[in-house]
Amino acid sequence: MSSSTSDRRLSELWSCVTLDEASSLIDSTSSPFSLQNFVGGQYIAPHDSLTNSSQHITSFEPKTGRPIYTLPCTQPHAVEAAIKAAKAAFPSWSKTARAERSAILWKVSELLQQNREVFAIWESIDQGKTLDRARVEVDRAISNFSYFSTFILHEQTAARMVDGVALTYEHRSPAGVFALISPWNMPLFLLTWKIAPCLAFGCTAVAKPSEVTSMTAFLLGDIFQKAGVPPGVINIIFGDGATTGAALVASPLINGVSFTGGTQTGIAIRRLTAHQIGKHLSLELGGKNPTLVFADSMVPSVRERTIRVAAMAAFENQGEICLCGSRIYVEKSVYNDFVRDFTAYVREKYVLKQTVGAVASLQHYDKIRRYLELAAEQKATFHLGGAPPTLNEDEAQGYWIEPTILTDVAKNSAIQIDEIFGPVVTITPFDNEQEAIQLANDSEYGLAAILLTTDGARMRRVGEQLEAGLVWVNCWLVRELGTPFGGMKNSGTGREGGEHSRDVFTVVRTLHLPAY
Ligand code: NAD
């Protein structure tokens, strides 16, 4: 594709200001859009990035099942070229004055803000989420840049005295070139959650979004160009995990990896980099999070809030958020009331008002469908939803799964153990506080937990025993970008956010200065 053709097609994407316009654009094009890597400050046509037509992946619109675009499955030699571009940009960018880096990243946040609706539209089309949900995530992407662009202006360092003999102080410098890899559930938000701090702390990067949802990352290249990010500082390449992702993380030129995705992929990345001891690894992985509902949270004055928070935690973004509470445990005395009220609320709010989208891909639809078939085989009770039908790739009706509420699921069933990552929740009774804690912690994962209670002492007593990196009490998904974000057990290692992101993207040396 000539550069003017690709420019024209890019400007067509930018010109869509409603979902209908974007949808018509997809319908009116004879062949799907082809995304291009963004390397060295410019889009590289597929033939320049040395991929041939057989090395392309087609991406489908979850709500309709129709093809929307193709992306290159970037091959190892082209991955290496992108890493070299980041490496070449590092010496200069890492020494750029903080105020200058800050101004450029602030500009990125402004440009995102100006194009908020276009990003939300393409995110909704590409991922399957509702437009409202997409808007929330674009706002969070904007905050990622505004937060870290100002964070670096107010940094402090620690100094200590050694018995009055010497002064020691911590000096930090950018850690180098990073691989930034993200999943498909919140594509723009999670990719920028990595890019913003990485660039703010003076590192350069090669970013790879999920092959399932690459559209907003493609648009992001244009934003970086317009904001004046120097060529090579951020490179965005497309492709799958086995070819592109693996080549990226394993390269000896990569100094660190910030990865968000599944636990099995996290293990693969650990293996790929095991011999590279100095490589920084930040792994944000899967979850199977518990929601604990105590009887005191079902009294009339707070019942509505309890039901609303538990439902939001279960079904927001079709349950495709790593922090979703997919295992609900309810104190026995209010169990029947909760199941009844929760089911009625979810039917009204999510099913009748259609506030859930389609799940992200046919592959993911099939995975969820298999769990729901298993639930039927195991004689679970379906209070809402059911096993959806099998779909063929050429059927263009989309990947829709109704919010599903299950009870009577055995503790050792795969439905209770595995991360389904879809609109499926189980509800199980418990007798007392100790049992609630034990059930909540009975998982290989430890990402998040939701605690619904009005007992102030219990908030701390139970909250501090939960094996989860994030515990929300009577709320869910409240975030402040400085708080440490990350999981325990198989949900990951390392923390990101504020100064924790600084730890990921910088190296620290301590200088000792005697008094003489
Ligand atoms: P995934 O692990 O399959 O893929 C994530 C990314 O890794 C993709 O870009 C993929 O191409 C890439 N990848 C795959 N194999 C690779 C390899 N060998 N080397 C390098 N990169 C590779 O995950 P997914 O299915 O895209 O996303 C769903 C998972 O992400 C769920 O488990 C969910 O809980 C998790 N997640 C975690 C968080 C968190 O903050 N902890 C946030 C969102 C999603």
JSON list of C-alpha atoms and ligand atoms in Angstrom, two decimals, residues 180-186 189-190 193-194 208-213 239-250 257 259-269 272 283-289 320-323 363-364 367 419 421 445 447 470 479 485-487 491-492, ligand 1:
[
{"chain": "A", "resi": 180, "resn": "LEU", "atom": "CA", "xyz": [5.30, -3.46, 26.79]},
{"chain": "A", "resi": 181, "resn": "ILE", "atom": "CA", "xyz": [2.73, -6.17, 26.16]},
{"chain": "A", "resi": 182, "resn": "SER", "atom": "CA", "xyz": [-0.99, -5.92, 26.81]},
{"chain": "A", "resi": 183, "resn": "PRO", "atom": "CA", "xyz": [-4.15, -8.07, 26.57]},
{"chain": "A", "resi": 184, "resn": "TRP", "atom": "CA", "xyz": [-7.43, -7.57, 24.72]},
{"chain": "A", "resi": 185, "resn": "ASN", "atom": "CA", "xyz": [-9.88, -6.70, 27.48]},
{"chain": "A", "resi": 186, "resn": "MET", "atom": "CA", "xyz": [-9.08, -2.99, 28.01]},
{"chain": "A", "resi": 189, "resn": "PHE", "atom": "CA", "xyz": [-6.19, 1.79, 28.85]},
{"chain": "A", "resi": 190, "resn": "LEU", "atom": "CA", "xyz": [-3.81, -1.09, 29.63]},
{"chain": "A", "resi": 193, "resn": "TRP", "atom": "CA", "xyz": [-0.84, 2.27, 31.59]},
{"chain": "A", "resi": 194, "resn": "LYS", "atom": "CA", "xyz": [2.57, 0.97, 30.49]},
{"chain": "A", "resi": 208, "resn": "LYS", "atom": "CA", "xyz": [2.73, -4.87, 21.37]},
{"chain": "A", "resi": 209, "resn": "PRO", "atom": "CA", "xyz": [-1.04, -4.86, 21.91]},
{"chain": "A", "resi": 210, "resn": "SER", "atom": "CA", "xyz": [-3.08, -8.03, 21.71]},
{"chain": "A", "resi": 211, "resn": "GLU", "atom": "CA", "xyz": [-3.59, -9.42, 18.22]},
{"chain": "A", "resi": 212, "resn": "VAL", "atom": "CA", "xyz": [-7.32, -9.54, 19.06]},
{"chain": "A", "resi": 213, "resn": "THR", "atom": "CA", "xyz": [-7.65, -5.77, 19.63]},
{"chain": "A", "resi": 239, "resn": "GLY", "atom": "CA", "xyz": [1.37, -9.66, 15.91]},
{"chain": "A", "resi": 240, "resn": "ASP", "atom": "CA", "xyz": [0.62, -12.75, 17.92]},
{"chain": "A", "resi": 241, "resn": "GLY", "atom": "CA", "xyz": [2.27, -13.94, 21.13]},
{"chain": "A", "resi": 242, "resn": "ALA", "atom": "CA", "xyz": [4.12, -16.98, 19.83]},
{"chain": "A", "resi": 243, "resn": "THR", "atom": "CA", "xyz": [5.91, -15.13, 17.01]},
{"chain": "A", "resi": 244, "resn": "THR", "atom": "CA", "xyz": [6.02, -11.41, 17.78]},
{"chain": "A", "resi": 245, "resn": "GLY", "atom": "CA", "xyz": [5.61, -11.33, 21.57]},
{"chain": "A", "resi": 246, "resn": "ALA", "atom": "CA", "xyz": [8.11, -14.12, 22.24]},
{"chain": "A", "resi": 247, "resn": "ALA", "atom": "CA", "xyz": [10.77, -12.56, 19.98]},
{"chain": "A", "resi": 248, "resn": "LEU", "atom": "CA", "xyz": [10.26, -9.23, 21.69]},
{"chain": "A", "resi": 249, "resn": "VAL", "atom": "CA", "xyz": [10.60, -10.37, 25.31]},
{"chain": "A", "resi": 250, "resn": "ALA", "atom": "CA", "xyz": [13.48, -12.76, 24.60]},
{"chain": "A", "resi": 257, "resn": "VAL", "atom": "CA", "xyz": [9.27, -6.37, 30.26]},
{"chain": "A", "resi": 259, "resn": "PHE", "atom": "CA", "xyz": [3.40, -7.54, 30.75]},
{"chain": "A", "resi": 260, "resn": "THR", "atom": "CA", "xyz": [-0.32, -7.78, 31.42]},
{"chain": "A", "resi": 261, "resn": "GLY", "atom": "CA", "xyz": [-2.12, -10.94, 30.39]},
{"chain": "A", "resi": 262, "resn": "GLY", "atom": "CA", "xyz": [-2.80, -14.53, 31.37]},
{"chain": "A", "resi": 263, "resn": "THR", "atom": "CA", "xyz": [-0.87, -16.47, 34.02]},
{"chain": "A", "resi": 264, "resn": "GLN", "atom": "CA", "xyz": [0.28, -19.14, 31.55]},
{"chain": "A", "resi": 265, "resn": "THR", "atom": "CA", "xyz": [1.77, -16.44, 29.31]},
{"chain": "A", "resi": 266, "resn": "GLY", "atom": "CA", "xyz": [3.44, -14.90, 32.35]},
{"chain": "A", "resi": 267, "resn": "ILE", "atom": "CA", "xyz": [5.06, -18.27, 33.08]},
{"chain": "A", "resi": 268, "resn": "ALA", "atom": "CA", "xyz": [6.19, -18.53, 29.43]},
{"chain": "A", "resi": 269, "resn": "ILE", "atom": "CA", "xyz": [7.78, -15.07, 29.67]},
{"chain": "A", "resi": 272, "resn": "LEU", "atom": "CA", "xyz": [11.99, -17.13, 28.01]},
{"chain": "A", "resi": 283, "resn": "LEU", "atom": "CA", "xyz": [3.89, -9.40, 35.44]},
{"chain": "A", "resi": 284, "resn": "GLU", "atom": "CA", "xyz": [0.21, -8.50, 35.92]},
{"chain": "A", "resi": 285, "resn": "LEU", "atom": "CA", "xyz": [-1.68, -11.76, 35.45]},
{"chain": "A", "resi": 286, "resn": "GLY", "atom": "CA", "xyz": [-5.03, -13.46, 35.81]},
{"chain": "A", "resi": 287, "resn": "GLY", "atom": "CA", "xyz": [-7.55, -13.51, 38.63]},
{"chain": "A", "resi": 288, "resn": "LYS", "atom": "CA", "xyz": [-10.56, -15.42, 39.96]},
{"chain": "A", "resi": 289, "resn": "ASN", "atom": "CA", "xyz": [-11.69, -12.90, 42.48]},
{"chain": "A", "resi": 320, "resn": "GLU", "atom": "CA", "xyz": [-13.79, -9.29, 30.95]},
{"chain": "A", "resi": 321, "resn": "ILE", "atom": "CA", "xyz": [-11.86, -7.38, 33.61]},
{"chain": "A", "resi": 322, "resn": "CYS", "atom": "CA", "xyz": [-9.13, -9.15, 35.53]},
{"chain": "A", "resi": 323, "resn": "LEU", "atom": "CA", "xyz": [-10.55, -7.56, 38.71]},
{"chain": "A", "resi": 363, "resn": "GLN", "atom": "CA", "xyz": [-12.14, -18.24, 20.42]},
{"chain": "A", "resi": 364, "resn": "HIS", "atom": "CA", "xyz": [-13.12, -16.64, 23.73]},
{"chain": "A", "resi": 367, "resn": "LYS", "atom": "CA", "xyz": [-14.06, -21.07, 25.79]},
{"chain": "A", "resi": 419, "resn": "GLU", "atom": "CA", "xyz": [-10.60, -17.93, 35.32]},
{"chain": "A", "resi": 421, "resn": "PHE", "atom": "CA", "xyz": [-13.10, -14.16, 32.15]},
{"chain": "A", "resi": 445, "resn": "TYR", "atom": "CA", "xyz": [-4.95, -16.47, 42.18]},
{"chain": "A", "resi": 447, "resn": "LEU", "atom": "CA", "xyz": [-5.47, -10.33, 42.42]},
{"chain": "A", "resi": 470, "resn": "LEU", "atom": "CA", "xyz": [-6.40, -5.14, 45.98]},
{"chain": "A", "resi": 479, "resn": "ARG", "atom": "CA", "xyz": [-8.51, 3.60, 41.42]},
{"chain": "A", "resi": 485, "resn": "PHE", "atom": "CA", "xyz": [-1.48, -2.22, 41.59]},
{"chain": "A", "resi": 486, "resn": "GLY", "atom": "CA", "xyz": [-0.75, -5.92, 41.27]},
{"chain": "A", "resi": 487, "resn": "GLY", "atom": "CA", "xyz": [-1.53, -9.38, 42.55]},
{"chain": "A", "resi": 491, "resn": "SER", "atom": "CA", "xyz": [-1.82, -13.25, 39.79]},
{"chain": "A", "resi": 492, "resn": "GLY", "atom": "CA", "xyz": [1.57, -11.70, 39.25]},
{"chain": "B", "resi": 1, "resn": "NAD", "atom": "P1", "xyz": [-2.67, -13.56, 26.92]},
{"chain": "B", "resi": 1, "resn": "NAD", "atom": "O1", "xyz": [-1.71, -13.90, 27.99]},
{"chain": "B", "resi": 1, "resn": "NAD", "atom": "O2", "xyz": [-3.12, -14.64, 26.02]},
{"chain": "B", "resi": 1, "resn": "NAD", "atom": "O3", "xyz": [-2.09, -12.43, 25.96]},
{"chain": "B", "resi": 1, "resn": "NAD", "atom": "C1", "xyz": [-1.64, -11.20, 26.48]},
{"chain": "B", "resi": 1, "resn": "NAD", "atom": "C2", "xyz": [-0.60, -10.61, 25.55]},
{"chain": "B", "resi": 1, "resn": "NAD", "atom": "O4", "xyz": [0.55, -11.45, 25.58]},
{"chain": "B", "resi": 1, "resn": "NAD", "atom": "C3", "xyz": [-1.03, -10.54, 24.09]},
{"chain": "B", "resi": 1, "resn": "NAD", "atom": "O5", "xyz": [-0.54, -9.34, 23.54]},
{"chain": "B", "resi": 1, "resn": "NAD", "atom": "C4", "xyz": [-0.35, -11.75, 23.48]},
{"chain": "B", "resi": 1, "resn": "NAD", "atom": "O6", "xyz": [-0.12, -11.62, 22.10]},
{"chain": "B", "resi": 1, "resn": "NAD", "atom": "C5", "xyz": [0.94, -11.78, 24.26]},
{"chain": "B", "resi": 1, "resn": "NAD", "atom": "N1", "xyz": [1.63, -13.07, 24.31]},
{"chain": "B", "resi": 1, "resn": "NAD", "atom": "C6", "xyz": [1.09, -14.31, 24.24]},
{"chain": "B", "resi": 1, "resn": "NAD", "atom": "N2", "xyz": [2.07, -15.25, 24.33]},
{"chain": "B", "resi": 1, "resn": "NAD", "atom": "C7", "xyz": [3.23, -14.58, 24.47]},
{"chain": "B", "resi": 1, "resn": "NAD", "atom": "C8", "xyz": [4.59, -14.99, 24.64]},
{"chain": "B", "resi": 1, "resn": "NAD", "atom": "N3", "xyz": [4.95, -16.29, 24.67]},
{"chain": "B", "resi": 1, "resn": "NAD", "atom": "N4", "xyz": [5.53, -14.03, 24.79]},
{"chain": "B", "resi": 1, "resn": "NAD", "atom": "C9", "xyz": [5.20, -12.74, 24.79]},
{"chain": "B", "resi": 1, "resn": "NAD", "atom": "N5", "xyz": [3.93, -12.29, 24.61]},
{"chain": "B", "resi": 1, "resn": "NAD", "atom": "C10", "xyz": [2.96, -13.20, 24.47]},
{"chain": "B", "resi": 1, "resn": "NAD", "atom": "O7", "xyz": [-3.90, -12.87, 27.64]},
{"chain": "B", "resi": 1, "resn": "NAD", "atom": "P2", "xyz": [-5.25, -12.38, 26.99]},
{"chain": "B", "resi": 1, "resn": "NAD", "atom": "O8", "xyz": [-6.08, -13.57, 26.68]},
{"chain": "B", "resi": 1, "resn": "NAD", "atom": "O9", "xyz": [-4.95, -11.39, 25.93]},
{"chain": "B", "resi": 1, "resn": "NAD", "atom": "O10", "xyz": [-5.89, -11.56, 28.21]},
{"chain": "B", "resi": 1, "resn": "NAD", "atom": "C11", "xyz": [-6.63, -12.15, 29.21]},
{"chain": "B", "resi": 1, "resn": "NAD", "atom": "C12", "xyz": [-5.81, -12.35, 30.46]},
{"chain": "B", "resi": 1, "resn": "NAD", "atom": "O11", "xyz": [-5.22, -11.12, 30.89]},
{"chain": "B", "resi": 1, "resn": "NAD", "atom": "C13", "xyz": [-6.65, -12.80, 31.64]},
{"chain": "B", "resi": 1, "resn": "NAD", "atom": "O12", "xyz": [-5.97, -13.83, 32.31]},
{"chain": "B", "resi": 1, "resn": "NAD", "atom": "C14", "xyz": [-6.75, -11.57, 32.51]},
{"chain": "B", "resi": 1, "resn": "NAD", "atom": "O13", "xyz": [-6.97, -11.81, 33.88]},
{"chain": "B", "resi": 1, "resn": "NAD", "atom": "C15", "xyz": [-5.41, -10.97, 32.29]},
{"chain": "B", "resi": 1, "resn": "NAD", "atom": "N6", "xyz": [-5.40, -9.55, 32.67]},
{"chain": "B", "resi": 1, "resn": "NAD", "atom": "C16", "xyz": [-4.72, -9.19, 33.79]},
{"chain": "B", "resi": 1, "resn": "NAD", "atom": "C17", "xyz": [-4.73, -7.88, 34.20]},
{"chain": "B", "resi": 1, "resn": "NAD", "atom": "C18", "xyz": [-3.98, -7.43, 35.44]},
{"chain": "B", "resi": 1, "resn": "NAD", "atom": "O14", "xyz": [-3.79, -6.22, 35.60]},
{"chain": "B", "resi": 1, "resn": "NAD", "atom": "N7", "xyz": [-3.54, -8.33, 36.29]},
{"chain": "B", "resi": 1, "resn": "NAD", "atom": "C19", "xyz": [-5.43, -6.92, 33.47]},
{"chain": "B", "resi": 1, "resn": "NAD", "atom": "C20", "xyz": [-6.12, -7.33, 32.34]},
{"chain": "B", "resi": 1, "resn": "NAD", "atom": "C21", "xyz": [-6.10, -8.65, 31.94]}
]
